[in-house]
Amino acid sequence: MILDLFFPNRCIHCNRIIDADLLVCSLCFEHIHFTHFNYFEENGIKEKCKLLFPVENTFALMQFEKENLSRKIIHELKYKSREKAGKVLAEWTTEQLDFKNEKPDLLVSVPLHAKKTRERGYNQLHLFTETLSKFYNIPFDHELIKRNYYSKAQALKDKKHRLETENTFSMTKNISGKHILLVDDVFTTGNTLSSIAWEILNSGNNKVSVLVMAIDE
């Protein structure tokens, strides 16, 4: 395309020209710190979740370390209008995550408040979740959980305010007997996921697992 000639896609780390559907070049890809977590076994995110709510299985794609490439990728996704990065991250996830014969029943991503969605133009988790849904043949529901209050970005909050998630979320309908896979971008304190998980667990005889793009340890 003509636009590709004048405005070629570039690696977000080293600025090399790369294919239009990529985020980073092959050299920089080697610098991404993938977790290689086993979804069904004990791992860093499962240990933290278990302190907050009953959890079945957990997976994090990358380590969210200070100044590393995974942090840059997710910031591009969330704050630089690079929505298509969600599809690339989902594709990387499918290369590492195998549900075997224990697929969850439903994928549910952490919602943004309607005002925040309008400001950003998209929910950074939707394309990621929809790509996973198509690959694994698992339905998704972007409307199951509602965020009740508008707030500034988690990255701009201090730790005290990140802990204040009580009554932040609510269910839009009742579900029961389902295994829900909660999808988020970065696991930090786990309080956002915990708030949503308890809404789901208290709504019926449900089970909850967790999948995130990165874990901040």
PDB file of C-alpha atoms in Angstrom:
ATOM      1  CA  MET A   1       0.000   0.000   0.000  1.00  0.00           C
ATOM      2  CA  ILE A   2       1.068   3.585  -0.613  1.00  0.00           C
ATOM      3  CA  LEU A   3       0.881   4.439   3.091  1.00  0.00           C
ATOM      4  CA  ASP A   4       3.267   1.587   3.870  1.00  0.00           C
ATOM      5  CA  LEU A   5       5.819   3.163   1.520  1.00  0.00           C
ATOM      6  CA  PHE A   6       5.675   6.578   3.131  1.00  0.00           C
ATOM      7  CA  PHE A   7       4.928   5.475   6.703  1.00  0.00           C
ATOM      8  CA  PRO A   8       6.440   1.986   7.119  1.00  0.00           C
ATOM      9  CA  ASN A   9       5.820   0.017  10.280  1.00  0.00           C
ATOM     10  CA  ARG A  10       8.813   0.117  12.598  1.00  0.00           C
ATOM     11  CA  CYS A  11       9.979  -1.939  15.549  1.00  0.00           C
ATOM     12  CA  ILE A  12       8.844  -0.138  18.687  1.00  0.00           C
ATOM     13  CA  HIS A  13      12.200  -0.814  20.324  1.00  0.00           C
ATOM     14  CA  CYS A  14      14.952  -0.255  17.738  1.00  0.00           C
ATOM     15  CA  ASN A  15      12.978   1.526  14.979  1.00  0.00           C
ATOM     16  CA  ARG A  16      13.912  -0.952  12.224  1.00  0.00           C
ATOM     17  CA  ILE A  17      11.370  -1.264   9.402  1.00  0.00           C
ATOM     18  CA  ILE A  18       9.328  -4.448   9.892  1.00  0.00           C
ATOM     19  CA  ASP A  19       6.249  -6.131   8.411  1.00  0.00           C
ATOM     20  CA  ALA A  20       2.972  -4.322   8.983  1.00  0.00           C
ATOM     21  CA  ASP A  21       1.549  -6.989  11.295  1.00  0.00           C
ATOM     22  CA  LEU A  22       4.539  -7.101  13.681  1.00  0.00           C
ATOM     23  CA  LEU A  23       5.418  -5.141  16.817  1.00  0.00           C
ATOM     24  CA  VAL A  24       9.130  -5.806  17.100  1.00  0.00           C
ATOM     25  CA  CYS A  25      11.900  -7.083  14.851  1.00  0.00           C
ATOM     26  CA  SER A  26      13.313 -10.593  15.259  1.00  0.00           C
ATOM     27  CA  LEU A  27      16.369  -9.292  17.120  1.00  0.00           C
ATOM     28  CA  CYS A  28      14.344  -7.343  19.676  1.00  0.00           C
ATOM     29  CA  PHE A  29      11.879 -10.204  20.070  1.00  0.00           C
ATOM     30  CA  GLU A  30      14.689 -12.142  21.750  1.00  0.00           C
ATOM     31  CA  HIS A  31      14.788  -9.504  24.496  1.00  0.00           C
ATOM     32  CA  ILE A  32      11.179 -10.028  25.599  1.00  0.00           C
ATOM     33  CA  HIS A  33      11.059 -11.787  28.959  1.00  0.00           C
ATOM     34  CA  PHE A  34       8.381 -14.452  28.548  1.00  0.00           C
ATOM     35  CA  THR A  35       7.343 -16.264  31.731  1.00  0.00           C
ATOM     36  CA  HIS A  36       6.853 -19.754  30.250  1.00  0.00           C
ATOM     37  CA  PHE A  37       4.314 -20.408  33.028  1.00  0.00           C
ATOM     38  CA  ASN A  38       2.388 -23.678  33.039  1.00  0.00           C
ATOM     39  CA  TYR A  39      -1.332 -22.814  33.171  1.00  0.00           C
ATOM     40  CA  PHE A  40      -2.155 -25.870  35.277  1.00  0.00           C
ATOM     41  CA  GLU A  41       0.719 -25.718  37.766  1.00  0.00           C
ATOM     42  CA  GLU A  42       1.811 -23.438  40.588  1.00  0.00           C
ATOM     43  CA  ASN A  43       3.364 -20.229  39.298  1.00  0.00           C
ATOM     44  CA  GLY A  44       3.998 -16.681  40.418  1.00  0.00           C
ATOM     45  CA  ILE A  45       0.570 -15.342  39.556  1.00  0.00           C
ATOM     46  CA  LYS A  46      -1.308 -18.304  41.026  1.00  0.00           C
ATOM     47  CA  GLU A  47       0.460 -17.890  44.359  1.00  0.00           C
ATOM     48  CA  LYS A  48      -0.647 -14.255  44.510  1.00  0.00           C
ATOM     49  CA  CYS A  49      -4.210 -14.933  43.365  1.00  0.00           C
ATOM     50  CA  LYS A  50      -4.713 -17.642  45.971  1.00  0.00           C
ATOM     51  CA  LEU A  51      -4.125 -15.068  48.696  1.00  0.00           C
ATOM     52  CA  LEU A  52      -7.046 -13.018  47.345  1.00  0.00           C
ATOM     53  CA  PHE A  53      -9.664 -15.412  45.930  1.00  0.00           C
ATOM     54  CA  PRO A  54     -10.196 -19.090  44.994  1.00  0.00           C
ATOM     55  CA  VAL A  55      -8.536 -19.592  41.609  1.00  0.00           C
ATOM     56  CA  GLU A  56      -8.319 -22.627  39.338  1.00  0.00           C
ATOM     57  CA  ASN A  57      -5.523 -21.934  36.848  1.00  0.00           C
ATOM     58  CA  THR A  58      -3.352 -18.957  35.905  1.00  0.00           C
ATOM     59  CA  PHE A  59      -1.123 -17.743  33.090  1.00  0.00           C
ATOM     60  CA  ALA A  60       0.971 -14.645  32.414  1.00  0.00           C
ATOM     61  CA  LEU A  61       2.624 -14.179  29.038  1.00  0.00           C
ATOM     62  CA  MET A  62       5.475 -11.823  30.009  1.00  0.00           C
ATOM     63  CA  GLN A  63       7.382 -10.321  32.913  1.00  0.00           C
ATOM     64  CA  PHE A  64       6.518  -6.642  33.422  1.00  0.00           C
ATOM     65  CA  GLU A  65       9.895  -5.468  34.664  1.00  0.00           C
ATOM     66  CA  LYS A  66      11.031  -1.868  34.902  1.00  0.00           C
ATOM     67  CA  GLU A  67      12.431  -0.547  31.621  1.00  0.00           C
ATOM     68  CA  ASN A  68      11.973  -3.866  29.803  1.00  0.00           C
ATOM     69  CA  LEU A  69      10.389  -4.365  26.386  1.00  0.00           C
ATOM     70  CA  SER A  70       7.144  -5.920  27.642  1.00  0.00           C
ATOM     71  CA  ARG A  71       6.368  -2.730  29.551  1.00  0.00           C
ATOM     72  CA  LYS A  72       6.949  -0.696  26.392  1.00  0.00           C
ATOM     73  CA  ILE A  73       4.696  -2.981  24.336  1.00  0.00           C
ATOM     74  CA  ILE A  74       1.799  -2.733  26.778  1.00  0.00           C
ATOM     75  CA  HIS A  75       2.168   1.035  27.096  1.00  0.00           C
ATOM     76  CA  GLU A  76       2.002   1.263  23.298  1.00  0.00           C
ATOM     77  CA  LEU A  77      -1.180  -0.819  23.408  1.00  0.00           C
ATOM     78  CA  LYS A  78      -2.851   1.190  26.162  1.00  0.00           C
ATOM     79  CA  TYR A  79      -1.695   4.743  25.659  1.00  0.00           C
ATOM     80  CA  LYS A  80      -0.379   5.112  22.086  1.00  0.00           C
ATOM     81  CA  SER A  81      -3.494   4.059  20.123  1.00  0.00           C
ATOM     82  CA  ARG A  82      -1.840   0.819  19.044  1.00  0.00           C
ATOM     83  CA  GLU A  83      -4.904  -1.379  19.450  1.00  0.00           C
ATOM     84  CA  LYS A  84      -3.606  -3.998  16.999  1.00  0.00           C
ATOM     85  CA  ALA A  85      -0.850  -4.853  19.481  1.00  0.00           C
ATOM     86  CA  GLY A  86      -3.525  -6.846  21.307  1.00  0.00           C
ATOM     87  CA  LYS A  87      -3.786  -9.254  18.380  1.00  0.00           C
ATOM     88  CA  VAL A  88      -0.018  -9.801  18.310  1.00  0.00           C
ATOM     89  CA  LEU A  89       0.071 -10.440  22.064  1.00  0.00           C
ATOM     90  CA  ALA A  90      -2.767 -12.938  21.683  1.00  0.00           C
ATOM     91  CA  GLU A  91      -0.878 -14.747  18.938  1.00  0.00           C
ATOM     92  CA  TRP A  92       2.188 -14.981  21.183  1.00  0.00           C
ATOM     93  CA  THR A  93      -0.069 -16.330  23.935  1.00  0.00           C
ATOM     94  CA  THR A  94      -1.457 -19.106  21.733  1.00  0.00           C
ATOM     95  CA  GLU A  95       2.099 -20.287  21.074  1.00  0.00           C
ATOM     96  CA  GLN A  96       2.610 -20.903  24.799  1.00  0.00           C
ATOM     97  CA  LEU A  97      -0.793 -21.667  26.312  1.00  0.00           C
ATOM     98  CA  ASP A  98      -2.443 -25.071  25.851  1.00  0.00           C
ATOM     99  CA  PHE A  99      -5.760 -25.617  27.638  1.00  0.00           C
ATOM    100  CA  LYS A 100      -5.602 -29.332  26.762  1.00  0.00           C
ATOM    101  CA  ASN A 101      -9.054 -30.801  27.494  1.00  0.00           C
ATOM    102  CA  GLU A 102      -9.913 -28.265  30.205  1.00  0.00           C
ATOM    103  CA  LYS A 103     -10.915 -25.155  28.305  1.00  0.00           C
ATOM    104  CA  PRO A 104     -12.806 -22.497  30.278  1.00  0.00           C
ATOM    105  CA  ASP A 105     -16.419 -21.848  29.307  1.00  0.00           C
ATOM    106  CA  LEU A 106     -16.156 -18.105  28.808  1.00  0.00           C
ATOM    107  CA  LEU A 107     -13.548 -15.356  28.356  1.00  0.00           C
ATOM    108  CA  VAL A 108     -14.259 -12.142  30.274  1.00  0.00           C
ATOM    109  CA  SER A 109     -11.955  -9.125  30.045  1.00  0.00           C
ATOM    110  CA  VAL A 110     -11.622  -6.416  32.674  1.00  0.00           C
ATOM    111  CA  PRO A 111     -13.934  -3.585  31.559  1.00  0.00           C
ATOM    112  CA  LEU A 112     -13.160   0.099  31.233  1.00  0.00           C
ATOM    113  CA  HIS A 113     -15.655   2.705  32.322  1.00  0.00           C
ATOM    114  CA  ALA A 114     -17.655   4.011  29.360  1.00  0.00           C
ATOM    115  CA  LYS A 115     -16.018   7.443  29.693  1.00  0.00           C
ATOM    116  CA  LYS A 116     -12.520   5.910  29.642  1.00  0.00           C
ATOM    117  CA  THR A 117     -13.433   3.842  26.575  1.00  0.00           C
ATOM    118  CA  ARG A 118     -14.535   6.997  24.777  1.00  0.00           C
ATOM    119  CA  GLU A 119     -11.336   8.801  25.762  1.00  0.00           C
ATOM    120  CA  ARG A 120      -9.059   5.966  24.635  1.00  0.00           C
ATOM    121  CA  GLY A 121     -11.201   4.947  21.677  1.00  0.00           C
ATOM    122  CA  TYR A 122     -11.103   1.250  22.540  1.00  0.00           C
ATOM    123  CA  ASN A 123     -10.665  -1.231  25.373  1.00  0.00           C
ATOM    124  CA  GLN A 124      -7.103  -2.537  25.057  1.00  0.00           C
ATOM    125  CA  LEU A 125      -8.234  -6.030  26.078  1.00  0.00           C
ATOM    126  CA  HIS A 126     -11.007  -6.560  23.540  1.00  0.00           C
ATOM    127  CA  LEU A 127      -8.988  -7.440  20.433  1.00  0.00           C
ATOM    128  CA  PHE A 128      -6.668  -9.574  22.563  1.00  0.00           C
ATOM    129  CA  THR A 129      -9.632 -11.471  24.021  1.00  0.00           C
ATOM    130  CA  GLU A 130     -11.439 -11.815  20.698  1.00  0.00           C
ATOM    131  CA  THR A 131      -8.316 -13.221  19.022  1.00  0.00           C
ATOM    132  CA  LEU A 132      -7.955 -15.806  21.786  1.00  0.00           C
ATOM    133  CA  SER A 133     -11.661 -16.610  21.517  1.00  0.00           C
ATOM    134  CA  LYS A 134     -11.363 -17.342  17.819  1.00  0.00           C
ATOM    135  CA  PHE A 135      -8.197 -19.444  18.161  1.00  0.00           C
ATOM    136  CA  TYR A 136      -9.410 -21.584  21.076  1.00  0.00           C
ATOM    137  CA  ASN A 137     -13.082 -21.588  20.079  1.00  0.00           C
ATOM    138  CA  ILE A 138     -14.168 -20.217  23.457  1.00  0.00           C
ATOM    139  CA  PRO A 139     -16.939 -17.588  23.593  1.00  0.00           C
ATOM    140  CA  PHE A 140     -16.300 -14.163  25.122  1.00  0.00           C
ATOM    141  CA  ASP A 141     -18.565 -11.669  26.871  1.00  0.00           C
ATOM    142  CA  HIS A 142     -17.454  -8.032  27.057  1.00  0.00           C
ATOM    143  CA  GLU A 143     -20.684  -7.006  28.797  1.00  0.00           C
ATOM    144  CA  LEU A 144     -20.829  -9.444  31.734  1.00  0.00           C
ATOM    145  CA  ILE A 145     -18.917  -7.156  34.104  1.00  0.00           C
ATOM    146  CA  LYS A 146     -19.604  -3.440  34.461  1.00  0.00           C
ATOM    147  CA  ARG A 147     -17.173  -0.892  35.889  1.00  0.00           C
ATOM    148  CA  ASN A 148     -19.255   1.380  38.103  1.00  0.00           C
ATOM    149  CA  TYR A 149     -16.914   4.320  38.576  1.00  0.00           C
ATOM    150  CA  TYR A 150     -14.625   6.365  36.382  1.00  0.00           C
ATOM    151  CA  SER A 151     -11.058   6.599  37.638  1.00  0.00           C
ATOM    152  CA  LYS A 152      -7.634   7.607  36.376  1.00  0.00           C
ATOM    153  CA  ALA A 153      -5.267   5.009  34.946  1.00  0.00           C
ATOM    154  CA  GLN A 154      -3.844   2.440  37.355  1.00  0.00           C
ATOM    155  CA  ALA A 155      -0.334   3.427  36.300  1.00  0.00           C
ATOM    156  CA  LEU A 156      -0.969   6.941  37.613  1.00  0.00           C
ATOM    157  CA  LYS A 157      -2.292   5.861  41.010  1.00  0.00           C
ATOM    158  CA  ASP A 158      -0.295   5.351  44.149  1.00  0.00           C
ATOM    159  CA  LYS A 159      -0.436   1.991  45.904  1.00  0.00           C
ATOM    160  CA  LYS A 160      -3.055   3.123  48.439  1.00  0.00           C
ATOM    161  CA  HIS A 161      -5.541   4.086  45.739  1.00  0.00           C
ATOM    162  CA  ARG A 162      -4.866   0.931  43.719  1.00  0.00           C
ATOM    163  CA  LEU A 163      -6.140  -1.029  46.726  1.00  0.00           C
ATOM    164  CA  GLU A 164      -9.468   0.828  46.761  1.00  0.00           C
ATOM    165  CA  THR A 165     -11.550  -1.406  44.469  1.00  0.00           C
ATOM    166  CA  GLU A 166     -14.559  -2.160  46.669  1.00  0.00           C
ATOM    167  CA  ASN A 167     -17.832  -1.938  44.711  1.00  0.00           C
ATOM    168  CA  THR A 168     -15.924  -0.906  41.594  1.00  0.00           C
ATOM    169  CA  PHE A 169     -17.494  -3.701  39.525  1.00  0.00           C
ATOM    170  CA  SER A 170     -20.875  -5.386  39.235  1.00  0.00           C
ATOM    171  CA  MET A 171     -22.446  -8.202  37.220  1.00  0.00           C
ATOM    172  CA  THR A 172     -24.886  -7.284  34.457  1.00  0.00           C
ATOM    173  CA  LYS A 173     -26.544 -10.717  34.527  1.00  0.00           C
ATOM    174  CA  ASN A 174     -26.559 -13.852  36.611  1.00  0.00           C
ATOM    175  CA  ILE A 175     -24.504 -16.848  35.557  1.00  0.00           C
ATOM    176  CA  SER A 176     -23.972 -20.149  37.311  1.00  0.00           C
ATOM    177  CA  GLY A 177     -22.004 -23.331  36.817  1.00  0.00           C
ATOM    178  CA  LYS A 178     -19.427 -21.710  34.520  1.00  0.00           C
ATOM    179  CA  HIS A 179     -15.641 -21.683  34.432  1.00  0.00           C
ATOM    180  CA  ILE A 180     -14.694 -18.072  33.671  1.00  0.00           C
ATOM    181  CA  LEU A 181     -11.264 -17.038  32.422  1.00  0.00           C
ATOM    182  CA  LEU A 182     -10.623 -13.448  33.512  1.00  0.00           C
ATOM    183  CA  VAL A 183      -8.389 -11.509  31.111  1.00  0.00           C
ATOM    184  CA  ASP A 184      -6.330  -8.445  32.076  1.00  0.00           C
ATOM    185  CA  ASP A 185      -3.239  -6.631  30.837  1.00  0.00           C
ATOM    186  CA  VAL A 186      -0.922  -6.406  33.871  1.00  0.00           C
ATOM    187  CA  PHE A 187      -1.160  -8.184  37.212  1.00  0.00           C
ATOM    188  CA  THR A 188       0.130  -5.854  39.934  1.00  0.00           C
ATOM    189  CA  THR A 189      -1.609  -6.061  43.316  1.00  0.00           C
ATOM    190  CA  GLY A 190      -4.333  -8.354  41.991  1.00  0.00           C
ATOM    191  CA  ASN A 191      -7.051  -6.318  43.649  1.00  0.00           C
ATOM    192  CA  THR A 192      -8.898  -5.471  40.439  1.00  0.00           C
ATOM    193  CA  LEU A 193      -9.077  -9.134  39.428  1.00  0.00           C
ATOM    194  CA  SER A 194     -10.037 -10.094  42.970  1.00  0.00           C
ATOM    195  CA  SER A 195     -12.939  -7.642  42.971  1.00  0.00           C
ATOM    196  CA  ILE A 196     -14.269  -9.071  39.705  1.00  0.00           C
ATOM    197  CA  ALA A 197     -13.596 -12.675  40.713  1.00  0.00           C
ATOM    198  CA  TRP A 198     -15.675 -12.357  43.874  1.00  0.00           C
ATOM    199  CA  GLU A 199     -18.575 -10.882  41.878  1.00  0.00           C
ATOM    200  CA  ILE A 200     -18.475 -13.949  39.622  1.00  0.00           C
ATOM    201  CA  LEU A 201     -17.972 -16.451  42.434  1.00  0.00           C
ATOM    202  CA  ASN A 202     -20.788 -14.986  44.508  1.00  0.00           C
ATOM    203  CA  SER A 203     -23.224 -14.960  41.593  1.00  0.00           C
ATOM    204  CA  GLY A 204     -23.438 -18.726  41.366  1.00  0.00           C
ATOM    205  CA  ASN A 205     -21.570 -22.004  41.367  1.00  0.00           C
ATOM    206  CA  ASN A 206     -18.774 -20.647  39.184  1.00  0.00           C
ATOM    207  CA  LYS A 207     -15.021 -21.168  38.907  1.00  0.00           C
ATOM    208  CA  VAL A 208     -12.437 -18.539  37.996  1.00  0.00           C
ATOM    209  CA  SER A 209      -9.082 -18.720  36.222  1.00  0.00           C
ATOM    210  CA  VAL A 210      -6.810 -15.824  35.238  1.00  0.00           C
ATOM    211  CA  LEU A 211      -4.860 -14.868  32.109  1.00  0.00           C
ATOM    212  CA  VAL A 212      -2.800 -11.684  31.880  1.00  0.00           C
ATOM    213  CA  MET A 213      -0.452 -10.205  29.317  1.00  0.00           C
ATOM    214  CA  ALA A 214       2.204  -9.587  31.978  1.00  0.00           C
ATOM    215  CA  ILE A 215       2.929  -9.936  35.672  1.00  0.00           C
ATOM    216  CA  ASP A 216       4.649  -7.188  37.638  1.00  0.00           C
ATOM    217  CA  GLU A 217       6.742  -8.990  40.244  1.00  0.00           C
TER     218      GLU A 217
END
